[in-house]
Short mmCIF file of C-alpha atoms in Angstrom, two decimals:
data_model
loop_
_atom_site.label_atom_id
_atom_site.label_comp_id
_atom_site.label_asym_id
_atom_site.label_seq_id
_atom_site.Cartn_x
_atom_site.Cartn_y
_atom_site.Cartn_z
CA MET A 1 68.55 91.24 13.10
CA GLN A 2 67.84 88.04 15.20
CA ARG A 3 70.75 86.39 13.46
CA SER A 4 73.12 89.31 13.95
CA SER A 5 72.14 89.53 17.60
CA SER A 6 72.75 85.77 18.25
CA LEU A 7 76.34 86.15 16.54
CA THR A 8 77.13 89.14 18.68
CA THR A 9 76.11 87.46 22.04
CA ILE A 10 78.28 84.30 21.49
CA PRO A 11 81.65 86.12 21.49
CA CYS A 12 80.58 88.14 24.43
CA ARG A 13 79.90 84.90 26.40
CA ARG A 14 83.27 83.59 25.38
CA VAL A 15 84.89 86.75 26.61
CA LEU A 16 83.09 86.59 29.76
CA ILE A 17 84.15 83.04 30.49
CA LEU A 18 87.77 83.91 29.58
CA VAL A 19 87.58 86.86 32.01
CA VAL A 20 86.32 84.67 34.80
CA PHE A 21 88.85 82.07 34.22
CA CYS A 22 91.66 84.57 34.27
CA ILE A 23 90.37 86.06 37.47
CA ALA A 24 90.21 82.65 39.00
CA VAL A 25 93.70 81.81 37.96
CA LEU A 26 94.90 85.21 39.06
CA VAL A 27 93.16 84.55 42.67
CA SER A 28 94.76 81.08 42.76
CA CYS A 29 98.22 82.57 41.94
CA VAL A 30 97.85 85.21 44.59
CA THR A 31 96.72 82.74 46.97
CA ARG A 32 99.34 80.36 46.35
CA THR A 33 102.09 83.02 46.52
CA THR A 34 100.77 84.31 49.64
CA HIS A 35 100.79 80.92 51.20
CA ILE A 36 104.37 80.35 49.89
CA TRP A 37 105.42 83.80 51.36
CA ALA A 38 103.66 82.98 54.67
CA ASN A 39 105.37 79.66 55.04
CA ALA A 40 108.78 80.71 53.66
CA THR A 41 111.70 80.64 56.07
CA PRO A 42 114.04 83.56 55.56
CA THR A 43 117.84 83.16 55.53
CA PRO A 44 118.70 83.81 59.22
CA ASN A 45 121.54 85.70 60.78
CA ILE A 46 123.40 83.47 63.13
CA VAL A 47 125.09 83.82 66.53
CA MET A 48 127.21 81.02 67.70
CA ILE A 49 127.65 81.29 71.26
CA ILE A 50 130.63 78.75 72.44
CA SER A 51 131.34 78.38 76.18
CA ASP A 52 135.15 77.68 76.84
CA ASP A 53 135.76 75.15 79.59
CA GLN A 54 132.57 74.67 81.46
CA THR A 55 130.92 71.32 82.69
CA TYR A 56 127.47 70.54 81.08
CA ARG A 57 125.69 70.60 84.30
CA ASP A 58 126.78 74.14 85.46
CA PHE A 59 123.59 76.07 84.28
CA GLY A 60 120.41 76.75 85.94
CA PHE A 61 118.59 75.14 83.11
CA MET A 62 120.54 72.00 83.41
CA GLY A 63 119.65 71.74 87.38
CA HIS A 64 122.39 73.55 88.89
CA ARG A 65 121.02 75.20 92.02
CA ILE A 66 123.92 77.57 92.93
CA ILE A 67 125.61 78.93 89.65
CA GLN A 68 123.71 82.00 88.46
CA THR A 69 123.25 81.96 84.62
CA PRO A 70 119.92 83.83 84.32
CA HIS A 71 120.70 85.07 80.66
CA ILE A 72 121.60 81.56 79.29
CA ASP A 73 118.50 80.19 81.29
CA ARG A 74 116.33 82.68 79.30
CA LEU A 75 117.89 81.55 76.07
CA ALA A 76 117.17 77.99 77.06
CA GLN A 77 113.54 78.81 77.73
CA GLN A 78 113.25 80.16 74.22
CA SER A 79 115.04 77.23 72.49
CA ALA A 80 114.95 73.72 71.42
CA ARG A 81 116.94 72.20 74.26
CA TYR A 82 119.28 69.11 73.56
CA VAL A 83 120.47 68.27 77.09
CA ASN A 84 122.30 65.03 76.05
CA GLY A 85 124.77 66.60 73.68
CA TYR A 86 128.26 65.18 73.25
CA LEU A 87 131.44 66.60 71.91
CA PRO A 88 133.84 64.49 69.73
CA THR A 89 136.76 65.34 72.17
CA SER A 90 137.30 67.10 75.41
CA VAL A 91 139.84 69.87 74.62
CA CYS A 92 139.28 73.10 72.82
CA SER A 93 141.22 73.19 69.56
CA PRO A 94 140.07 69.96 67.94
CA SER A 95 136.47 70.47 69.45
CA LEU A 96 136.33 74.10 68.05
CA ALA A 97 137.60 72.61 64.68
CA THR A 98 134.59 70.32 64.57
CA LEU A 99 132.37 73.44 64.90
CA LEU A 100 133.93 74.99 62.10
CA THR A 101 134.16 72.14 59.77
CA GLY A 102 131.41 69.59 60.64
CA LEU A 103 134.23 66.94 60.64
CA TYR A 104 135.62 64.66 63.52
CA PRO A 105 139.23 65.40 64.53
CA HIS A 106 140.49 62.19 62.73
CA GLN A 107 138.78 63.50 59.50
CA SER A 108 140.13 67.05 59.53
CA GLY A 109 143.61 66.18 60.96
CA ILE A 110 143.16 68.61 63.83
CA HIS A 111 143.19 66.50 66.74
CA TYR A 112 145.50 68.56 68.85
CA ASN A 113 146.03 71.79 70.65
CA HIS A 114 149.58 72.06 69.33
CA PRO A 115 151.19 70.61 66.10
CA PRO A 116 154.58 69.39 66.15
CA PRO A 117 156.83 69.99 67.87
CA GLY A 118 154.38 70.70 70.41
CA ASN A 119 153.79 73.38 73.08
CA GLY A 120 157.16 72.82 74.77
CA GLY A 121 158.98 72.71 71.44
CA PHE A 122 157.54 75.93 70.35
CA ASN A 123 158.50 77.69 73.75
CA LYS A 124 162.17 76.70 73.14
CA MET A 125 162.36 78.56 69.75
CA LYS A 126 164.24 81.87 69.80
CA SER A 127 162.66 83.75 66.96
CA ARG A 128 159.10 84.71 65.74
CA GLN A 129 159.96 83.76 62.36
CA GLU A 130 161.05 80.27 63.08
CA TYR A 131 157.87 79.84 65.43
CA GLU A 132 155.54 81.12 62.97
CA ALA A 133 156.86 79.26 60.00
CA THR A 134 156.68 75.98 61.91
CA ARG A 135 153.26 76.48 63.38
CA SER A 136 151.80 77.81 60.06
CA LYS A 137 152.40 74.28 58.42
CA ALA A 138 149.43 73.12 60.23
CA PHE A 139 147.03 75.94 58.98
CA GLY A 140 146.88 74.09 55.78
CA LEU A 141 144.58 71.71 57.31
CA ILE A 142 141.69 74.16 57.86
CA GLN A 143 142.52 75.87 54.50
CA ALA A 144 142.01 72.72 52.74
CA VAL A 145 138.41 71.96 53.71
CA ASP A 146 135.01 73.51 53.45
CA THR A 147 134.06 75.32 56.71
CA LEU A 148 130.92 77.07 57.79
CA PRO A 149 132.04 80.57 57.31
CA ARG A 150 133.64 79.76 53.98
CA LEU A 151 130.41 78.19 52.57
CA LEU A 152 128.17 80.95 54.05
CA SER A 153 130.53 83.74 52.84
CA ALA A 154 130.22 82.27 49.23
CA GLU A 155 126.58 82.87 49.46
CA GLY A 156 126.64 86.41 50.53
CA TYR A 157 127.07 86.16 54.39
CA ARG A 158 129.52 88.33 56.26
CA CYS A 159 131.24 86.24 58.82
CA LEU A 160 132.99 87.51 61.92
CA GLN A 161 135.46 85.56 64.08
CA THR A 162 135.93 86.62 67.70
CA GLY A 163 137.46 84.84 70.81
CA LYS A 164 138.90 81.39 70.82
CA PHE A 165 140.42 80.45 67.53
CA TRP A 166 143.41 78.11 66.94
CA GLU A 167 143.92 78.25 63.20
CA GLY A 168 146.30 81.39 62.76
CA HIS A 169 144.70 84.28 61.15
CA TYR A 170 140.94 84.41 60.91
CA ARG A 171 140.93 84.31 57.16
CA ASN A 172 142.34 80.80 57.13
CA ALA A 173 138.74 79.36 58.18
CA GLY A 174 136.90 81.70 55.68
CA PHE A 175 135.77 84.39 57.86
CA THR A 176 135.38 87.56 56.19
CA ALA A 177 136.11 89.74 59.29
CA GLY A 178 137.70 88.79 62.70
CA MET A 179 139.95 89.57 65.67
CA THR A 180 142.54 86.78 65.63
CA ILE A 181 145.48 87.84 63.40
CA PHE A 182 148.23 85.60 64.82
CA GLU A 183 150.17 88.45 66.36
CA PRO A 184 151.18 88.89 69.93
CA VAL A 185 149.21 91.17 72.10
CA PRO A 186 151.48 93.59 74.33
CA GLY A 187 150.36 93.85 77.91
CA GLN A 188 147.60 91.15 77.75
CA THR A 189 147.82 88.90 80.87
CA PHE A 190 144.80 86.58 80.60
CA GLY A 191 146.11 84.58 77.60
CA GLY A 192 146.96 84.73 73.86
CA ASN A 193 150.66 85.26 74.18
CA ARG A 194 153.66 83.05 74.20
CA LYS A 195 157.17 83.86 75.37
CA LEU A 196 160.02 82.39 73.32
CA ALA A 197 163.37 81.09 74.72
CA SER A 198 164.74 84.53 73.72
CA GLY A 199 162.03 86.50 75.65
CA ILE A 200 160.22 87.61 72.58
CA LEU A 201 156.40 87.56 72.53
CA ALA A 202 154.64 85.57 69.93
CA ALA A 203 151.06 84.76 69.61
CA HIS A 204 150.23 81.61 71.71
CA GLY A 205 147.99 80.23 68.90
CA ASN A 206 144.65 79.98 70.67
CA GLY A 207 143.13 83.43 69.74
CA ASP A 208 145.56 86.30 70.58
CA TRP A 209 143.68 89.71 70.02
CA GLY A 210 140.40 87.68 69.64
CA LEU A 211 140.56 86.85 73.43
CA LYS A 212 139.68 90.44 74.33
CA ILE A 213 136.13 89.74 73.42
CA GLY A 214 133.78 89.39 76.49
CA ARG A 215 136.69 90.13 78.87
CA GLU A 216 137.45 93.65 77.75
CA THR A 217 134.96 94.64 75.08
CA MET A 218 131.96 93.51 72.97
CA GLN A 219 132.22 96.49 70.59
CA PRO A 220 133.66 94.61 67.56
CA ILE A 221 130.61 92.45 67.51
CA TYR A 222 128.26 95.35 67.93
CA ASP A 223 129.97 97.35 65.11
CA PHE A 224 129.94 94.33 62.75
CA ILE A 225 126.28 93.75 63.16
CA ARG A 226 125.36 97.40 62.79
CA ASN A 227 127.58 97.44 59.49
CA SER A 228 126.04 94.14 58.22
CA GLU A 229 122.48 95.54 58.75
CA LYS A 230 123.30 98.76 57.02
CA GLU A 231 124.50 96.70 54.12
CA GLN A 232 121.45 94.53 54.39
CA ALA A 233 123.65 91.32 54.44
CA PRO A 234 123.03 88.19 56.32
CA TRP A 235 125.71 87.59 58.96
CA LEU A 236 127.22 85.12 61.11
CA VAL A 237 129.03 85.83 64.59
CA TRP A 238 131.37 83.35 66.08
CA TYR A 239 131.31 84.31 69.90
CA ALA A 240 133.82 82.04 71.57
CA PRO A 241 135.04 84.14 74.43
CA TYR A 242 137.83 83.02 76.74
CA LEU A 243 135.38 82.46 79.39
CA PRO A 244 134.75 80.86 81.88
CA HIS A 245 138.37 79.53 80.80
CA LYS A 246 141.07 80.16 83.57
CA PRO A 247 142.47 82.45 84.67
CA HIS A 248 139.20 82.94 86.71
CA ASP A 249 139.91 86.65 87.22
CA SER A 250 136.23 87.94 87.03
CA PRO A 251 135.66 91.50 88.53
CA LYS A 252 134.75 91.45 92.33
CA ASN A 253 131.00 91.55 91.89
CA TYR A 254 130.95 88.05 90.39
CA PHE A 255 133.08 86.73 93.15
CA ASP A 256 130.67 88.45 95.72
CA LEU A 257 127.91 86.26 94.38
CA TYR A 258 129.46 83.19 95.86
CA ARG A 259 131.98 84.39 98.45
CA ASN A 260 129.68 83.96 101.52
CA ASN A 261 127.56 81.05 100.30
CA LYS A 262 128.09 78.19 102.65
CA SER A 263 127.18 75.78 99.86
CA VAL A 264 130.14 76.84 97.56
CA SER A 265 133.53 75.48 98.65
CA LYS A 266 136.63 77.56 98.34
CA ASN A 267 137.88 75.78 95.14
CA GLN A 268 134.49 76.61 93.37
CA ILE A 269 134.27 80.53 94.03
CA ALA A 270 136.52 81.79 91.16
CA TYR A 271 135.11 79.21 88.42
CA TYR A 272 131.58 79.95 89.55
CA ALA A 273 132.28 83.74 89.28
CA SER A 274 133.61 83.11 85.79
CA CYS A 275 130.60 81.12 84.78
CA SER A 276 128.38 84.16 85.74
CA GLN A 277 130.60 86.89 84.01
CA PHE A 278 130.15 84.72 80.80
CA ASP A 279 126.53 84.46 81.29
CA GLN A 280 126.34 88.20 81.74
CA THR A 281 128.24 88.70 78.25
CA VAL A 282 125.72 86.34 76.63
CA GLY A 283 122.88 88.52 77.97
CA ASP A 284 124.55 91.74 76.60
CA LEU A 285 124.94 90.07 73.08
CA ILE A 286 121.39 88.82 72.96
CA GLN A 287 120.01 92.07 74.34
CA PHE A 288 121.94 93.91 71.58
CA VAL A 289 120.70 91.72 68.87
CA GLU A 290 116.94 92.06 70.17
CA LYS A 291 117.34 95.83 70.23
CA GLU A 292 119.53 96.70 67.11
CA SER A 293 118.90 93.96 64.67
CA ASP A 294 116.05 91.47 63.85
CA ALA A 295 115.99 88.87 66.64
CA LYS A 296 113.12 87.10 64.74
CA ASN A 297 115.25 86.50 61.75
CA THR A 298 118.31 85.41 64.09
CA LEU A 299 119.25 81.80 64.92
CA PHE A 300 121.07 81.66 68.16
CA LEU A 301 123.09 78.54 68.74
CA PHE A 302 124.75 77.68 72.06
CA VAL A 303 127.35 74.84 72.83
CA ILE A 304 130.41 74.27 75.06
CA ASP A 305 133.77 73.49 73.67
CA ASN A 306 134.75 71.02 76.51
CA GLY A 307 134.04 70.46 80.02
CA TRP A 308 135.91 71.91 83.10
CA THR A 309 135.34 70.83 86.81
CA PRO A 310 137.22 72.56 89.64
CA GLY A 311 139.42 70.19 91.43
CA LEU A 312 141.20 70.41 94.80
CA ARG A 313 144.67 71.37 93.57
CA PRO A 314 145.47 75.07 94.01
CA MET A 315 147.08 77.10 91.40
CA LYS A 316 149.47 80.05 92.09
CA TYR A 317 147.11 82.55 90.39
CA ARG A 318 144.62 84.18 92.77
CA GLU A 319 141.92 81.72 93.90
CA ASN A 320 142.22 79.52 90.90
CA TYR A 321 142.31 75.61 91.04
CA HIS A 322 143.32 73.01 88.63
CA HIS A 323 140.51 71.04 86.95
CA THR A 324 139.64 67.43 87.89
CA LYS A 325 141.39 64.74 86.13
CA SER A 326 138.07 63.33 85.03
CA SER A 327 136.76 66.42 83.16
CA LYS A 328 138.76 68.39 80.64
CA ARG A 329 140.96 66.26 78.19
CA SER A 330 139.41 62.95 79.65
CA PRO A 331 137.14 60.32 78.02
CA PHE A 332 134.62 60.87 80.84
CA GLU A 333 131.35 62.68 80.88
CA ASP A 334 132.60 65.71 82.65
CA GLY A 335 134.72 66.47 79.79
CA LEU A 336 132.64 65.26 76.82
CA ARG A 337 129.17 66.47 77.30
CA SER A 338 127.42 69.63 76.41
CA PRO A 339 123.84 70.93 76.04
CA VAL A 340 123.02 72.41 72.70
CA LEU A 341 120.46 75.28 72.45
CA ILE A 342 118.83 76.34 69.28
CA ARG A 343 116.65 79.70 69.27
CA TRP A 344 114.85 80.85 66.16
CA ASP A 345 111.85 82.73 67.02
CA GLY A 346 108.82 81.74 65.01
CA VAL A 347 110.60 78.84 63.51
CA VAL A 348 111.89 76.56 66.40
CA LYS A 349 109.66 75.29 69.02
CA PRO A 350 110.95 75.53 72.61
CA ALA A 351 111.13 72.10 74.00
CA THR A 352 113.45 69.54 75.73
CA HIS A 353 114.93 66.84 73.49
CA ARG A 354 116.56 64.00 75.31
CA SER A 355 117.87 61.84 72.32
CA LEU A 356 121.69 61.71 71.97
CA ILE A 357 123.19 64.20 69.66
CA SER A 358 126.71 65.41 68.84
CA SER A 359 128.43 68.84 68.10
CA ILE A 360 129.11 67.14 64.74
CA ASP A 361 125.53 68.03 64.07
CA ILE A 362 126.01 71.77 64.35
CA VAL A 363 127.49 72.58 60.94
CA PRO A 364 124.87 70.59 58.92
CA THR A 365 122.08 72.14 61.01
CA LEU A 366 123.28 75.76 60.34
CA LEU A 367 123.96 75.00 56.62
CA HIS A 368 120.29 73.80 56.32
CA ALA A 369 119.05 76.80 58.01
CA ALA A 370 120.83 79.00 55.62
CA GLY A 371 119.65 77.24 52.75
CA GLN A 372 122.61 75.15 51.89
CA GLY A 373 121.65 71.67 52.58
CA ASP A 374 123.32 70.31 49.53
CA GLN A 375 126.66 71.32 51.11
CA THR A 376 126.13 68.63 53.87
CA LYS A 377 125.87 65.53 51.92
CA LYS A 378 129.55 64.67 52.64
CA LEU A 379 129.21 65.38 56.31
CA SER A 380 128.53 62.74 59.18
CA GLY A 381 126.07 64.85 61.38
CA PHE A 382 122.49 65.12 61.54
CA ASN A 383 120.28 68.14 60.71
CA LEU A 384 118.54 68.98 63.94
CA LEU A 385 116.03 71.49 62.33
CA PRO A 386 113.29 69.00 61.79
CA SER A 387 113.35 67.92 65.47
CA ALA A 388 113.87 71.67 66.68
CA LYS A 389 110.67 72.66 64.61
CA GLY A 390 108.74 69.78 66.10
CA GLU A 391 108.30 68.22 62.68
CA SER A 392 110.03 64.85 63.45
CA ALA A 393 111.77 63.12 66.27
CA LEU A 394 115.35 62.10 66.47
CA PRO A 395 116.21 58.48 66.41
CA VAL A 396 116.34 56.84 69.84
CA ASP A 397 118.89 54.28 68.96
CA ARG A 398 121.52 56.69 67.60
CA ALA A 399 125.08 56.15 68.58
CA VAL A 400 127.42 59.00 69.24
CA TYR A 401 131.36 58.83 68.89
CA GLY A 402 134.64 60.36 69.81
CA ALA A 403 138.25 60.14 70.59
CA ILE A 404 140.76 61.48 72.99
CA TYR A 405 144.40 62.71 72.03
CA PRO A 406 147.24 64.40 73.64
CA GLY A 407 147.51 68.02 73.47
CA ASP A 408 150.62 67.83 71.48
CA ALA A 409 150.67 65.98 68.17
CA SER A 410 153.68 63.77 67.29
CA SER A 411 152.92 64.13 63.45
CA LEU A 412 150.35 65.63 61.20
CA GLY A 413 148.11 63.45 59.15
CA HIS A 414 148.32 60.32 61.55
CA PRO A 415 145.75 60.67 64.17
CA GLU A 416 146.14 56.84 64.97
CA ARG A 417 149.64 57.32 66.10
CA ASP A 418 148.54 59.54 69.10
CA VAL A 419 145.02 58.44 69.92
CA ALA A 420 144.71 57.41 73.47
CA HIS A 421 141.13 56.44 73.74
CA ARG A 422 138.18 55.98 71.49
CA TRP A 423 134.59 56.12 72.78
CA ILE A 424 131.07 55.39 71.85
CA ARG A 425 127.62 55.85 73.60
CA LYS A 426 124.36 54.12 72.45
CA GLY A 427 121.58 54.19 74.86
CA ASN A 428 122.88 54.02 78.34
CA LEU A 429 125.86 52.02 77.33
CA LYS A 430 129.35 53.67 76.89
CA LEU A 431 132.31 51.72 75.78
CA ILE A 432 136.02 53.49 76.14
CA THR A 433 138.81 51.69 74.30
CA ALA A 434 142.40 52.30 75.19
CA HIS A 435 145.29 52.67 72.61
CA ASN A 436 149.00 53.47 72.37
CA GLN A 437 149.91 52.32 75.87
CA ASN A 438 153.42 52.70 77.00
CA ALA A 439 155.76 49.79 78.37
CA GLN A 440 153.90 50.15 81.69
CA GLY A 441 150.54 49.72 80.10
CA LYS A 442 149.64 53.48 80.63
CA THR A 443 147.78 55.49 78.07
CA TRP A 444 148.50 59.12 77.71
CA ASN A 445 147.44 60.80 81.01
CA ASP A 446 146.77 57.38 82.49
CA TYR A 447 143.03 57.67 82.42
CA LEU A 448 142.35 54.12 81.84
CA ARG A 449 144.68 51.09 81.37
CA GLU A 450 142.14 48.75 79.56
CA ASP A 451 138.88 49.05 77.84
CA ALA A 452 135.85 49.94 79.79
CA LEU A 453 132.10 49.62 79.84
CA TYR A 454 129.74 51.90 81.77
CA ASN A 455 125.96 51.89 82.22
CA LEU A 456 125.42 55.50 82.63
CA ALA A 457 121.80 55.17 83.86
CA ASP A 458 123.08 53.25 86.92
CA ASP A 459 126.60 54.68 87.07
CA PRO A 460 126.69 58.21 85.85
CA GLY A 461 130.20 58.72 87.55
CA GLU A 462 131.60 55.92 85.43
CA THR A 463 133.14 53.98 88.39
CA ASN A 464 131.89 50.49 87.72
CA ASN A 465 133.65 48.88 84.71
CA LEU A 466 131.33 46.13 83.25
CA ILE A 467 133.83 45.11 80.60
CA ARG A 468 134.62 41.60 82.07
CA HIS A 469 131.03 40.71 83.02
CA ASN A 470 129.60 37.83 81.00
CA SER A 471 126.36 39.56 80.68
CA SER A 472 128.05 42.52 78.70
CA ALA A 473 129.70 40.46 76.03
CA ALA A 474 127.12 40.94 73.40
CA SER A 475 126.82 44.70 74.14
CA VAL A 476 130.66 45.06 73.96
CA THR A 477 130.74 43.27 70.62
CA GLU A 478 128.07 45.59 69.10
CA LEU A 479 129.61 48.67 70.38
CA ARG A 480 133.06 47.68 69.33
CA THR A 481 131.91 46.73 65.88
CA LEU A 482 130.25 50.19 65.51
CA LEU A 483 133.25 52.07 66.94
CA ASP A 484 135.60 50.32 64.51
CA ALA A 485 133.41 51.07 61.45
CA TRP A 486 133.25 54.88 62.57
CA TRP A 487 137.12 55.00 63.05
CA LYS A 488 138.84 55.03 59.85
CA PRO A 489 141.37 57.70 59.88
CA GLU A 490 143.65 56.12 57.11
CA LYS A 491 140.84 56.45 54.62
CA GLY A 492 139.86 60.11 55.86
CA ASP A 493 136.25 58.94 56.55
#
């Protein structure tokens, strides 16, 4: 009996040990899984908010004391704020193409507003068939490259295009839904149409029906988000309204904000009004997402396509004025700079970042956020998420780059033939080089007739050219070497 009892107890002890071990493993697995779930970042919905023709400083959060932008200021408070952001160029079409492709204009080939034969050449055409066939030749550029919406949609995202878009039909860039269809818009007076020599209307090429967003309606975005939520699909919204772009024709209540302000000059009123109108649409969009969708699982990204500062030369339209020569289209700060905001509640830490960044960073950042970091290996930009999360700092010695081109391209595939200026900023020093001068030594638009070096810390207005100072020689050599290494259009780098 004693032996039999001993033999019975041994298996029981083994069973007990096995049970305890299994429970321990199970608890460990549950704990580990719970930890993973708690720390996992869900695939976010994405709202890209793109201002059209607005100078980088014209927001409350950037220090402007008069222009009222309360909704964008609130967004800034909730965001990682990159206040020293740059754009690779200072006009809309190539700048927007960078936000779609993550490529510099000389890499994508989209370095113009108008492909050959140019804006004037298109206007001289007599039929829509001729115009559309000629213009469509350039759409192959965006069709031939990976784009943010194309990559996201391949992984199950629904992607909506609204507002400014220069690449023909929205499908050309890989959007799954959109407003721009490369068709004229009867009765639309604020943009999107082109009148040919025969008097026939055609799509201007900058957004056509899409330009109604923000100015006339927000409903297409609201419907798209509701439908996407119903289908439980992640989504991206490209919100690039024709605001505060001229014509500055805001409703009266926005003009009234500035009409009797003694600190606002006559040439500023209409532009300031449009800035506030744009801000209200941003507030409406964010409020809708916060109410109707999951704001905590939505990444909001804000950027400008190019700067625009009101000048002193009046336009025929209402109280509008032309922009200053040193803003839009130029190689100067008022045209090239943009703050970048990234809000992702619970993931991004609101803070101000002063390191230099570029809009070339936006596509890789959003791809990483969507779990597609492998798709960014061929891109030049940085992933901003580690800095936005507070995990690591951006490099303090980074250089940012860009180039300036005429609005009309003389040919496709040859950016070096048209480039007027290249530029680089590293630290406080900015070098601008001049190219393709005419017989009189003038570059396109006559911004600079020689290379220029500016110390932006001492000379933010870029008025004191240091290029010929002996003390600048080493800096000029370094910056020129870096700029030449970056610029390789003939190799498509």
